[in-house]
Coordinates of C-alpha atoms in Angstrom, one line a residue:
Chain A
M1 CA -141.8 -48.3 -52.8
G2 CA -141.4 -47.8 -49.0
M3 CA -142.8 -45.2 -47.0
T4 CA -141.5 -42.8 -44.3
I5 CA -142.5 -42.9 -40.6
S6 CA -144.6 -40.0 -41.4
Q7 CA -146.3 -41.4 -44.5
K8 CA -147.0 -44.5 -42.8
I9 CA -148.8 -42.9 -39.6
L10 CA -150.9 -40.8 -42.4
A11 CA -151.7 -43.8 -44.5
E12 CA -152.9 -45.7 -41.2
H13 CA -155.1 -42.8 -40.2
A14 CA -156.5 -42.3 -43.6
G15 CA -157.2 -46.1 -43.9
R16 CA -154.9 -46.5 -46.8
E17 CA -151.9 -49.0 -47.5
F18 CA -149.9 -46.4 -49.0
V19 CA -149.8 -42.6 -49.4
E20 CA -147.3 -40.8 -51.2
P21 CA -145.9 -37.0 -50.9
G22 CA -148.2 -34.4 -52.4
E23 CA -151.4 -36.4 -51.9
L24 CA -154.3 -34.7 -50.3
I25 CA -155.9 -37.1 -47.8
N26 CA -158.6 -37.0 -45.0
C27 CA -157.4 -38.6 -41.9
R28 CA -159.0 -39.3 -38.5
L29 CA -157.4 -37.7 -35.4
D30 CA -156.3 -39.0 -32.2
V31 CA -155.9 -35.8 -30.4
V32 CA -157.2 -32.1 -31.2
L33 CA -155.6 -29.7 -28.9
G34 CA -156.1 -25.8 -28.1
N35 CA -155.0 -23.1 -25.7
D36 CA -156.4 -19.9 -24.4
V37 CA -155.3 -17.8 -27.4
T38 CA -156.5 -20.0 -30.3
S39 CA -159.6 -21.8 -28.7
P40 CA -161.6 -18.9 -28.5
V41 CA -161.7 -18.2 -32.2
A42 CA -162.0 -22.1 -32.6
I43 CA -164.8 -22.2 -30.3
S44 CA -166.7 -19.5 -32.1
E45 CA -166.1 -21.1 -35.5
F46 CA -167.3 -24.6 -34.1
K47 CA -170.6 -23.1 -33.4
K48 CA -171.3 -22.3 -36.7
L49 CA -170.7 -25.9 -37.6
G50 CA -174.3 -26.5 -36.4
V51 CA -173.4 -29.6 -34.4
D52 CA -174.6 -30.1 -30.8
K53 CA -171.4 -32.1 -29.7
V54 CA -167.9 -32.6 -30.0
F55 CA -166.8 -35.8 -31.8
N56 CA -165.2 -37.3 -28.6
Q57 CA -165.0 -35.9 -25.1
E58 CA -161.9 -37.5 -24.3
K59 CA -159.8 -36.6 -27.4
I60 CA -160.1 -32.8 -27.1
V61 CA -157.4 -31.1 -24.9
L62 CA -157.8 -27.5 -23.8
V63 CA -155.1 -26.0 -21.9
P64 CA -155.2 -22.3 -21.0
D65 CA -151.4 -21.6 -20.6
H66 CA -150.6 -18.5 -22.8
F67 CA -151.9 -15.5 -20.7
T68 CA -152.5 -17.5 -17.7
P69 CA -152.8 -16.9 -14.6
N70 CA -155.0 -14.3 -16.5
K71 CA -152.8 -11.3 -17.1
D72 CA -155.6 -8.7 -17.6
I73 CA -159.3 -8.5 -17.9
K74 CA -159.4 -9.5 -21.7
S75 CA -157.3 -12.5 -21.1
A76 CA -159.6 -13.7 -18.3
E77 CA -162.7 -13.2 -20.6
Q78 CA -160.8 -15.4 -23.4
C79 CA -160.2 -18.0 -20.6
K80 CA -163.8 -17.9 -19.4
I81 CA -164.8 -18.6 -23.0
V82 CA -162.6 -21.9 -23.0
R83 CA -163.6 -22.9 -19.5
D84 CA -167.2 -22.6 -20.2
F85 CA -167.0 -24.6 -23.6
A86 CA -165.0 -27.3 -21.7
R87 CA -167.8 -27.6 -19.1
G88 CA -170.6 -27.3 -21.5
Y89 CA -169.5 -29.9 -23.9
G90 CA -167.9 -32.2 -21.3
I91 CA -164.4 -31.9 -22.5
K92 CA -162.7 -34.3 -20.3
N93 CA -159.0 -33.1 -20.9
Y94 CA -159.4 -29.4 -19.7
F95 CA -156.4 -28.3 -17.6
E96 CA -157.3 -25.4 -15.2
I97 CA -154.6 -23.4 -13.1
G98 CA -153.2 -25.8 -10.6
Q99 CA -153.3 -28.8 -12.9
M100 CA -152.0 -27.2 -16.0
G101 CA -148.7 -26.7 -17.5
I102 CA -147.3 -25.6 -20.9
E103 CA -149.4 -27.6 -23.2
H104 CA -146.4 -29.1 -24.8
C105 CA -144.8 -30.3 -21.8
L106 CA -148.1 -31.4 -20.3
L107 CA -149.7 -33.4 -22.9
P108 CA -146.7 -36.0 -23.3
E109 CA -146.3 -36.1 -19.4
Q110 CA -150.1 -36.9 -18.8
G111 CA -149.9 -39.8 -21.5
L112 CA -152.1 -38.0 -23.6
V113 CA -150.2 -38.1 -26.9
L114 CA -148.4 -41.5 -27.7
P115 CA -146.3 -43.0 -30.4
G116 CA -148.3 -43.5 -33.7
D117 CA -150.7 -41.0 -32.9
L118 CA -152.0 -38.2 -35.2
I119 CA -152.3 -35.1 -33.6
I120 CA -153.4 -31.6 -34.5
G121 CA -153.2 -28.6 -32.2
A122 CA -154.1 -25.1 -32.8
D123 CA -150.5 -24.2 -31.5
S124 CA -147.6 -24.2 -33.9
H125 CA -145.4 -26.1 -31.5
T126 CA -147.4 -29.0 -31.4
C127 CA -144.9 -30.5 -33.5
T128 CA -143.1 -31.3 -30.0
Y129 CA -145.0 -34.7 -29.9
G130 CA -143.0 -36.0 -32.9
A131 CA -140.3 -36.7 -30.3
L132 CA -142.3 -39.7 -29.2
G133 CA -142.6 -41.0 -32.8
A134 CA -146.2 -39.5 -33.2
F135 CA -147.0 -37.4 -36.1
A136 CA -148.0 -34.0 -34.5
T137 CA -148.6 -30.7 -36.4
G138 CA -149.7 -27.0 -35.9
V139 CA -152.8 -25.7 -37.4
G140 CA -155.0 -22.7 -36.8
S141 CA -158.4 -22.4 -35.0
T142 CA -160.8 -23.0 -37.9
D143 CA -158.8 -26.3 -38.4
M144 CA -159.2 -26.9 -34.8
A145 CA -163.0 -26.2 -34.9
A146 CA -163.6 -28.5 -37.7
A147 CA -161.7 -31.3 -36.1
M148 CA -163.5 -30.9 -32.8
G149 CA -166.7 -31.2 -34.7
T150 CA -165.7 -34.2 -37.2
G151 CA -162.6 -35.8 -35.6
E152 CA -160.9 -35.4 -38.9
A153 CA -158.6 -33.2 -40.8
W154 CA -157.2 -32.8 -44.3
F155 CA -153.5 -33.1 -44.8
K156 CA -151.1 -32.9 -47.6
V157 CA -148.8 -35.9 -47.3
P158 CA -145.3 -34.2 -46.8
E159 CA -142.0 -35.0 -48.3
S160 CA -139.2 -35.7 -45.7
I161 CA -136.0 -34.7 -45.0
K162 CA -133.8 -37.0 -43.2
F163 CA -131.1 -35.8 -40.7
I164 CA -128.5 -38.0 -39.5
Y165 CA -126.6 -36.9 -36.2
Y166 CA -123.2 -38.8 -35.9
G167 CA -120.2 -38.7 -33.7
K168 CA -119.7 -37.9 -30.2
L169 CA -121.6 -35.1 -28.4
P170 CA -119.3 -32.7 -26.6
Q171 CA -120.2 -31.9 -22.9
W172 CA -122.5 -28.9 -22.7
V173 CA -123.9 -29.7 -26.1
G174 CA -127.4 -30.9 -26.4
G175 CA -130.8 -31.1 -28.4
K176 CA -131.0 -27.3 -28.4
D177 CA -127.7 -26.9 -29.9
L178 CA -128.6 -29.5 -32.3
I179 CA -131.8 -28.0 -33.7
L180 CA -130.5 -24.6 -33.5
H181 CA -127.5 -25.8 -35.7
T182 CA -129.8 -27.4 -38.2
I183 CA -132.0 -24.4 -38.6
G184 CA -128.8 -22.3 -39.1
D185 CA -127.7 -24.7 -41.7
I186 CA -131.2 -25.1 -43.7
G187 CA -132.8 -21.7 -42.7
V188 CA -136.2 -20.7 -41.4
D189 CA -138.0 -22.3 -44.5
G190 CA -135.4 -24.9 -45.2
A191 CA -138.0 -27.7 -44.3
R192 CA -141.2 -25.7 -45.2
Y193 CA -144.3 -28.0 -45.6
M194 CA -141.9 -31.0 -44.9
S195 CA -141.3 -33.7 -42.4
M196 CA -138.2 -33.5 -40.4
E197 CA -136.8 -36.9 -39.4
F198 CA -134.2 -36.8 -36.9
T199 CA -132.0 -40.1 -37.0
G200 CA -128.5 -41.2 -36.2
E201 CA -126.4 -42.5 -33.3
V202 CA -126.5 -39.3 -31.5
I203 CA -130.4 -39.3 -31.4
K204 CA -130.2 -42.9 -30.3
G205 CA -128.4 -41.7 -27.2
L206 CA -130.5 -38.6 -26.8
S207 CA -132.6 -38.3 -23.6
I208 CA -136.5 -38.0 -24.1
D209 CA -136.3 -34.2 -23.0
N210 CA -133.7 -33.5 -25.3
R211 CA -135.7 -35.1 -28.2
F212 CA -138.7 -32.9 -27.2
T213 CA -136.5 -29.7 -27.5
M214 CA -135.5 -30.7 -31.2
A215 CA -139.0 -32.0 -32.4
N216 CA -140.4 -28.6 -30.7
M217 CA -138.4 -26.5 -33.1
A218 CA -139.3 -28.3 -36.4
I219 CA -141.6 -25.6 -37.1
E220 CA -138.7 -22.9 -36.7
A221 CA -137.3 -24.5 -40.1
G222 CA -140.7 -24.3 -41.5
G223 CA -141.3 -28.0 -40.9
K224 CA -144.9 -29.5 -41.0
N225 CA -143.5 -32.0 -38.3
G226 CA -140.5 -33.2 -36.6
I227 CA -140.4 -37.1 -35.8
I228 CA -138.0 -39.5 -34.0
A229 CA -139.1 -43.0 -34.3
A230 CA -139.8 -44.4 -30.7
D231 CA -137.1 -46.7 -29.2
D232 CA -136.5 -47.9 -25.7
I233 CA -136.0 -44.4 -24.1
T234 CA -139.2 -43.4 -25.8
L235 CA -141.1 -46.5 -24.4
E236 CA -139.4 -45.9 -20.7
Y237 CA -140.9 -42.5 -20.7
V238 CA -144.3 -43.6 -22.4
R239 CA -145.2 -47.0 -20.8
K240 CA -145.7 -45.3 -17.3
R241 CA -148.1 -42.8 -18.8
A242 CA -150.1 -44.4 -21.4
K243 CA -153.7 -45.2 -20.6
R244 CA -154.3 -46.6 -24.1
D245 CA -152.6 -48.9 -26.9
F246 CA -150.2 -47.3 -29.2
K247 CA -148.4 -48.4 -32.4
I248 CA -144.5 -47.8 -33.2
Y249 CA -143.7 -47.1 -36.7
H250 CA -140.1 -46.9 -38.5
S251 CA -139.5 -45.5 -41.9
D252 CA -138.7 -48.4 -44.5
E253 CA -135.2 -48.9 -45.7
D254 CA -136.5 -47.8 -49.1
A255 CA -138.3 -44.8 -48.3
K256 CA -137.6 -41.8 -50.6
Y257 CA -136.5 -38.8 -48.8
F258 CA -136.5 -35.0 -50.4
A259 CA -132.9 -34.8 -49.0
I260 CA -130.4 -36.2 -46.4
K261 CA -128.5 -33.9 -44.4
E262 CA -125.7 -35.4 -42.3
Y263 CA -123.9 -33.6 -39.4
D264 CA -120.9 -34.6 -37.3
V265 CA -121.7 -33.3 -33.9
S266 CA -118.0 -33.9 -32.4
K267 CA -116.8 -30.4 -32.8
L268 CA -120.0 -28.6 -32.1
E269 CA -120.2 -26.0 -29.6
P270 CA -123.4 -24.5 -27.9
V271 CA -125.4 -22.6 -30.4
I272 CA -126.7 -18.9 -29.9
A273 CA -129.4 -17.8 -32.6
F274 CA -129.1 -14.0 -32.9
P275 CA -132.0 -11.6 -33.5
H276 CA -134.3 -11.7 -35.5
L277 CA -134.6 -15.2 -36.6
P278 CA -133.7 -18.5 -35.4
E279 CA -131.5 -19.0 -38.4
N280 CA -128.9 -16.4 -37.5
T281 CA -126.9 -19.0 -35.5
K282 CA -123.3 -18.9 -34.2
P283 CA -121.2 -20.9 -31.7
V284 CA -121.4 -19.5 -28.3
S285 CA -117.5 -18.5 -28.2
E286 CA -118.6 -16.0 -31.1
A287 CA -121.4 -14.5 -29.0
A288 CA -119.3 -14.3 -25.7
D289 CA -119.5 -10.9 -23.8
I290 CA -122.9 -9.7 -25.5
I291 CA -124.4 -8.0 -22.3
V292 CA -128.0 -9.0 -21.6
D293 CA -130.7 -7.6 -19.3
Q294 CA -132.7 -10.8 -18.9
V295 CA -132.3 -14.4 -18.9
V296 CA -135.2 -16.8 -19.3
I297 CA -135.2 -20.5 -18.8
G298 CA -138.2 -22.4 -19.5
S299 CA -141.1 -22.6 -22.2
C300 CA -142.3 -25.6 -24.3
T301 CA -138.7 -25.8 -25.6
N302 CA -136.6 -26.0 -22.6
G303 CA -139.0 -26.2 -19.4
R304 CA -138.5 -29.9 -18.6
I305 CA -136.9 -31.4 -15.6
E306 CA -133.5 -32.1 -17.5
D307 CA -133.4 -28.6 -18.5
L308 CA -134.0 -27.3 -15.0
K309 CA -131.3 -29.7 -13.8
I310 CA -128.6 -28.3 -16.0
A311 CA -129.6 -24.7 -14.8
A312 CA -129.4 -25.7 -11.2
S313 CA -126.2 -27.4 -11.6
M314 CA -124.9 -24.2 -13.0
L315 CA -126.4 -21.9 -10.4
K316 CA -125.8 -23.9 -7.4
G317 CA -124.0 -21.8 -4.8
K318 CA -123.6 -19.0 -7.1
K319 CA -125.4 -15.5 -7.5
V320 CA -126.9 -14.2 -10.6
H321 CA -125.2 -11.1 -12.0
P322 CA -126.6 -8.2 -9.9
E323 CA -127.6 -6.3 -13.4
I324 CA -129.6 -9.2 -15.0
R325 CA -133.1 -10.5 -14.3
V326 CA -133.5 -14.1 -14.1
I327 CA -136.9 -15.7 -14.9
I328 CA -137.4 -19.8 -14.5
L329 CA -140.6 -21.3 -15.6
P330 CA -140.9 -25.0 -14.9
G331 CA -143.2 -26.5 -17.8
T332 CA -145.7 -28.3 -15.7
R333 CA -147.0 -28.5 -12.2
E334 CA -145.2 -32.0 -11.9
I335 CA -142.0 -30.6 -13.2
Y336 CA -142.4 -27.9 -10.8
L337 CA -142.7 -30.4 -7.8
E338 CA -139.9 -32.3 -9.0
A339 CA -137.7 -29.4 -9.0
L340 CA -138.8 -28.5 -5.7
R341 CA -138.2 -32.1 -4.4
R342 CA -134.6 -32.1 -5.9
G343 CA -133.7 -28.8 -4.4
Y344 CA -133.4 -27.0 -7.7
I345 CA -136.0 -24.2 -6.8
E346 CA -134.2 -23.4 -3.7
T347 CA -131.2 -23.1 -5.7
F348 CA -132.7 -20.5 -8.1
V349 CA -134.3 -18.5 -5.4
E350 CA -130.9 -18.4 -3.2
A351 CA -128.9 -17.3 -6.5
G352 CA -131.3 -14.5 -7.1
A353 CA -133.6 -16.0 -9.8
V354 CA -137.6 -15.9 -9.8
V355 CA -139.3 -18.9 -10.3
S356 CA -142.8 -18.8 -12.0
T357 CA -145.9 -21.0 -12.1
P358 CA -145.9 -22.6 -15.6
T359 CA -146.9 -20.4 -18.2
C360 CA -145.9 -19.4 -21.9
G361 CA -145.7 -15.9 -20.5
P362 CA -142.6 -14.0 -21.7
C363 CA -141.9 -16.4 -24.3
L364 CA -144.2 -14.6 -26.6
G365 CA -144.0 -11.2 -25.0
G366 CA -147.3 -11.9 -23.0
H367 CA -146.5 -11.2 -19.4
M368 CA -144.0 -12.4 -17.0
G369 CA -141.2 -10.6 -18.2
I370 CA -141.6 -8.2 -21.0
L371 CA -138.5 -6.4 -22.3
A372 CA -138.2 -2.4 -22.5
K373 CA -137.0 -0.6 -25.8
G374 CA -133.4 -1.3 -26.1
E375 CA -133.2 -4.3 -23.7
K376 CA -131.6 -7.5 -24.7
A377 CA -132.9 -11.2 -23.5
L378 CA -131.0 -14.6 -23.6
S379 CA -133.6 -17.1 -23.6
T380 CA -134.1 -20.9 -23.9
T381 CA -137.5 -20.3 -25.8
N382 CA -137.9 -20.9 -29.5
R383 CA -138.2 -17.6 -31.4
N384 CA -136.5 -14.5 -31.5
F385 CA -138.5 -12.5 -34.0
V386 CA -138.9 -8.6 -33.9
G387 CA -140.8 -7.7 -30.7
R388 CA -141.2 -11.4 -29.8
M389 CA -140.7 -10.8 -26.0
G390 CA -141.7 -7.0 -25.6
H391 CA -141.0 -3.9 -27.4
P392 CA -140.2 -4.0 -31.1
E393 CA -136.8 -2.6 -30.5
S394 CA -135.9 -5.2 -27.8
E395 CA -133.6 -8.2 -29.0
V396 CA -134.0 -12.0 -27.9
Y397 CA -130.9 -14.3 -28.4
L398 CA -132.0 -18.1 -28.1
C399 CA -129.7 -20.7 -26.5
S400 CA -129.7 -23.8 -24.5
P401 CA -130.4 -24.0 -20.6
A402 CA -126.6 -24.5 -19.9
V403 CA -125.6 -21.2 -21.7
A404 CA -128.4 -19.5 -20.2
A405 CA -127.5 -20.2 -16.5
A406 CA -124.0 -19.8 -17.0
S407 CA -124.7 -16.4 -18.6
A408 CA -127.1 -15.5 -15.8
V409 CA -124.2 -15.6 -13.6
K410 CA -121.8 -13.5 -15.6
G411 CA -124.5 -11.1 -16.8
K412 CA -123.3 -11.6 -20.5
I413 CA -123.4 -14.3 -23.1
T414 CA -121.0 -17.0 -21.6
P415 CA -120.0 -20.4 -22.7
P416 CA -121.2 -23.0 -19.9
W417 CA -117.4 -24.1 -19.1
E418 CA -116.4 -20.8 -17.9
V419 CA -119.0 -21.0 -15.0
A420 CA -119.2 -24.9 -14.3
T421 CA -117.4 -26.1 -11.5
G422 CA -115.8 -29.4 -10.7
E423 CA -116.3 -30.6 -14.3
Chain B
M1 CA -168.3 -22.2 -60.3
N2 CA -170.9 -20.1 -62.4
S3 CA -169.6 -18.7 -65.5
P4 CA -168.6 -15.0 -65.1
L5 CA -171.6 -12.4 -65.3
H6 CA -169.7 -9.2 -65.0
I7 CA -166.0 -8.2 -64.6
I8 CA -165.8 -5.4 -62.5
Y9 CA -163.2 -3.5 -60.3
V10 CA -163.6 -3.7 -56.6
P11 CA -164.9 -0.3 -55.5
P12 CA -162.9 0.9 -52.3
S13 CA -166.0 0.5 -50.2
I14 CA -166.2 -3.3 -50.6
S15 CA -164.2 -5.0 -47.9
S16 CA -162.5 -8.5 -48.6
Q17 CA -165.4 -9.9 -46.2
E18 CA -167.9 -9.3 -49.1
F19 CA -166.2 -12.0 -51.4
I20 CA -167.7 -14.9 -49.5
P21 CA -168.6 -17.6 -51.0
G22 CA -165.5 -18.0 -53.4
W23 CA -162.8 -15.4 -53.9
G24 CA -163.5 -14.4 -57.3
F25 CA -167.3 -13.8 -56.9
L26 CA -169.3 -11.3 -54.7
K27 CA -172.5 -12.3 -53.1
G28 CA -174.9 -13.0 -56.2
G29 CA -172.4 -14.5 -58.3
V30 CA -170.9 -11.2 -59.9
R31 CA -167.4 -12.0 -61.0
V32 CA -164.9 -9.5 -59.8
K33 CA -161.1 -8.5 -60.3
L34 CA -159.3 -6.8 -57.5
C35 CA -157.5 -3.7 -57.9
G36 CA -155.4 -2.1 -55.2
Q37 CA -152.6 -0.3 -54.2
V38 CA -149.4 -2.6 -53.2
H39 CA -147.8 -2.5 -49.7
K40 CA -144.7 -4.5 -50.1
F41 CA -142.7 -6.6 -47.4
G42 CA -139.7 -8.6 -47.5
S43 CA -138.8 -12.2 -46.4
D44 CA -140.0 -14.3 -43.5
I45 CA -142.5 -11.7 -42.2
D46 CA -143.4 -13.7 -39.3
T47 CA -147.1 -13.7 -37.4
D48 CA -145.6 -11.9 -34.8
A49 CA -145.0 -9.0 -36.9
I50 CA -148.5 -9.3 -38.6
I51 CA -150.1 -9.5 -35.2
P52 CA -147.9 -9.1 -32.1
A53 CA -149.0 -11.5 -29.2
R54 CA -149.4 -8.5 -26.8
Y55 CA -152.6 -7.8 -28.7
L56 CA -153.9 -11.6 -28.6
N57 CA -156.2 -11.1 -25.7
T58 CA -159.1 -10.4 -28.1
I59 CA -160.6 -12.2 -31.1
D60 CA -162.3 -9.0 -32.6
P61 CA -161.2 -8.7 -36.3
Q62 CA -161.5 -4.7 -36.0
E63 CA -159.4 -4.4 -32.9
L64 CA -156.9 -7.0 -34.5
A65 CA -157.0 -5.0 -37.6
S66 CA -155.9 -1.8 -35.8
H67 CA -152.5 -3.5 -35.0
C68 CA -152.0 -5.2 -38.4
M69 CA -148.4 -5.4 -39.4
E70 CA -147.5 -3.4 -36.5
D71 CA -143.9 -4.8 -35.7
A72 CA -143.0 -4.8 -39.4
D73 CA -144.3 -1.3 -40.2
A74 CA -146.2 0.6 -37.3
T75 CA -147.8 2.9 -40.0
F76 CA -149.4 0.2 -42.0
S77 CA -152.8 0.3 -40.2
E78 CA -153.2 3.9 -41.0
R79 CA -152.1 3.9 -44.5
V80 CA -153.9 0.7 -45.6
K81 CA -157.2 1.1 -47.8
A82 CA -159.9 -1.3 -48.3
G83 CA -159.0 -3.3 -51.5
D84 CA -155.2 -2.7 -51.1
I85 CA -152.7 -5.6 -51.9
I86 CA -149.9 -7.2 -49.8
V87 CA -146.9 -8.3 -51.8
A88 CA -144.1 -10.1 -50.0
D89 CA -141.1 -12.3 -50.4
K90 CA -140.6 -15.8 -49.2
N91 CA -142.1 -17.6 -46.1
F92 CA -144.8 -15.1 -45.4
G93 CA -146.6 -15.8 -42.2
C94 CA -144.0 -18.0 -40.6
G95 CA -143.9 -18.6 -36.9
S96 CA -147.1 -18.8 -34.7
S97 CA -150.3 -20.7 -35.7
R98 CA -152.6 -17.7 -34.7
E99 CA -155.3 -17.4 -36.9
H100 CA -155.6 -13.8 -35.7
A101 CA -152.8 -13.1 -38.4
P102 CA -154.8 -13.7 -41.5
I103 CA -158.1 -12.4 -39.4
A104 CA -156.3 -9.1 -38.8
I105 CA -155.0 -8.6 -42.4
K106 CA -158.6 -9.4 -43.8
G107 CA -160.0 -7.1 -41.0
A108 CA -157.8 -4.3 -42.3
G109 CA -159.4 -4.5 -45.7
V110 CA -156.4 -6.2 -47.7
S111 CA -158.1 -8.0 -50.5
C112 CA -155.3 -10.3 -51.3
V113 CA -151.8 -11.4 -50.2
I114 CA -149.3 -12.4 -53.0
A115 CA -146.2 -14.0 -52.0
R116 CA -143.1 -16.0 -53.3
S117 CA -144.2 -18.5 -50.7
F118 CA -146.2 -18.8 -47.8
A119 CA -145.5 -20.6 -44.4
R120 CA -147.7 -23.8 -44.0
I121 CA -149.9 -22.9 -41.4
F122 CA -150.5 -19.4 -42.5
Y123 CA -151.2 -20.6 -46.0
R124 CA -154.0 -23.1 -44.5
N125 CA -155.5 -20.8 -42.1
S126 CA -156.0 -18.1 -45.1
I127 CA -157.9 -20.7 -47.0
N128 CA -160.0 -21.7 -44.3
I129 CA -160.9 -18.3 -43.1
G130 CA -161.3 -17.0 -46.9
L131 CA -158.4 -14.7 -47.2
P132 CA -157.2 -14.7 -50.9
I133 CA -153.6 -15.6 -51.2
M134 CA -151.6 -16.3 -54.1
E135 CA -148.0 -17.7 -54.8
C136 CA -146.0 -16.1 -57.7
E137 CA -142.4 -16.0 -58.0
E138 CA -142.3 -13.6 -60.9
A139 CA -144.5 -11.1 -59.7
I140 CA -142.9 -10.5 -56.5
D141 CA -139.6 -9.2 -58.1
A142 CA -141.6 -6.9 -60.7
I143 CA -144.0 -5.4 -58.4
N144 CA -143.0 -2.3 -56.2
D145 CA -144.4 -0.7 -53.1
G146 CA -147.1 1.6 -54.0
D147 CA -148.0 0.0 -57.6
Q148 CA -151.4 -0.4 -58.5
V149 CA -152.2 -4.1 -59.2
E150 CA -155.2 -6.1 -60.7
V151 CA -155.6 -9.7 -59.7
D152 CA -158.3 -12.0 -61.2
L153 CA -158.9 -14.6 -58.4
E154 CA -160.6 -16.9 -60.8
T155 CA -157.8 -17.2 -63.3
G156 CA -154.5 -16.5 -60.9
K157 CA -153.6 -13.5 -63.3
I158 CA -151.7 -10.6 -61.7
R159 CA -151.2 -7.7 -63.7
N160 CA -149.0 -4.7 -62.6
L161 CA -150.8 -1.6 -64.0
R162 CA -147.6 0.5 -63.7
T163 CA -145.8 -1.6 -66.3
D164 CA -148.9 -3.4 -68.0
K165 CA -147.1 -6.9 -67.5
E166 CA -148.8 -9.9 -66.5
Y167 CA -148.0 -12.7 -64.2
Q168 CA -149.6 -16.2 -63.6
A169 CA -150.0 -17.5 -59.9
V170 CA -149.5 -21.1 -59.1
P171 CA -153.0 -22.7 -59.4
F172 CA -154.6 -24.3 -56.3
P173 CA -155.2 -28.0 -56.0
E174 CA -158.7 -29.1 -56.9
F175 CA -159.5 -29.9 -53.3
M176 CA -158.5 -26.6 -51.9
Q177 CA -160.6 -25.0 -54.7
G178 CA -163.5 -26.8 -53.3
I179 CA -162.9 -25.2 -49.7
I180 CA -162.3 -21.8 -51.4
A181 CA -165.5 -22.1 -53.3
K182 CA -167.4 -22.6 -50.1
G183 CA -165.8 -19.7 -48.6
G184 CA -163.7 -21.4 -46.0
L185 CA -163.6 -24.7 -44.1
I186 CA -166.6 -24.4 -41.8
N187 CA -169.0 -24.0 -44.8
Y188 CA -167.1 -26.9 -46.6
V189 CA -167.4 -29.1 -43.9
K190 CA -171.1 -28.1 -43.1
A191 CA -171.7 -29.0 -46.9
K192 CA -170.3 -32.3 -46.6

């Protein structure tokens, strides 16, 4: 019997010819990731293991990105724990302020995660790297601790759901809309414990940045991982970044799927997820005229150069609505620099938006844009849970960068075509 | 696992921390049944509701516990007593990978979480840190907020003392039982 791409990557890392869904296996890992929130717990647990060194100083990646630049004394202490550990144990891939970025934008950009890799990260959006044809999944701090010591982790081989997207993608509809539409269809636990395999002609034509957005939100459907088999678009992105060999996997023709879902995207509109779950989706035309207090463009979901390009094209020569606060967060230092070179940053600042250094910041209600009681935000981030961006009685609506930027101009949720000029 | 020596109820003074190693036994091999008051929650309780990110600038279990479930029920941390049991509907613990979520629940003295289903990372984290969890469809519909419930962690039997009805939780695979028996992943890895 054939295997899915996820089965194949797990089998390879378990030293096996074949693994089947439901099996519990032990695998060697290519990358182990942690951030400033999850690593301090992991470091404390790691020290209980009674080992005096990590399994591999190059395969552990530590990125303080959640509450950095340190938002308060307690966060500073947490970051110091991570920094001291990185220095003390010779962790090669520790990214300090000035070099860092939002982890899931940074690792692919730095060529640290590659097709065919098996990656765990103590951050739920680790699934982002599936966009490169890797098996990447979020775990907790204790799994990270054990993995830092052993270079291994246990996995239950997941069943897979195959998602096939076909038709012609309408203008203003992208990866964010595809994944929100999918989560709206299957629900926030629709792929619980499972692998989400994104395929079809639409995915084949989708840019790498849009693919990252899709894989990033697999967790919002409960998925263990999201994955897109590597192709020419992947290779173009990866080849200039990779510093080691990698392997490309494809699902077998006779691979077995738990379910196959097909979507004709031809008539899809930009999608909005209403509070307080990512599954509460509606087309933008049904959300129009909802007045928001804040717009956030950025995050590990939509903080890449293509996202900023769309936002800049929408905001060029315009002003943000006077009653709205607009915060833009480039995902990494390199993305920030590229946006600067292309003039996007100037466009944003002239329009009346603020541009922040890379940080997870407002996405999880950490800092850099917290909501007051009763306030509403429209955001390109990934979660709209109760209290996610601030006060428990605030609200978050999720959308694409195009919708966010158009809405920033109008001060209310607005379809992109109402603001875009010259199209 | 040793054969049971005694079957006792958990006195309120014993917090769930005492259960290591293995969920069903106290230190010294005394077998226990949990008995606690139920705090019932709905579907899709996410980790931001269990422990909001604004409190993630610490890893202190007691400090985390003081904000446990705050955005789902602001009075929870004041009302919860050592030994109490959380009963929730589907997809409990969805969202972030923060281990602070099961740490906060454990720190609040909750002895066990019973849900229709758990989100994957929360499930894994709970086993790794030694917070007893159980999946049981039937029990969820039959247990109300405030009920007294008895749980046998060894057999997976859940008894509602109000109705005197018993339910069977989904058993754990043998491999995970091994981690549970060691009191969590770190001890399990050390023993290997």
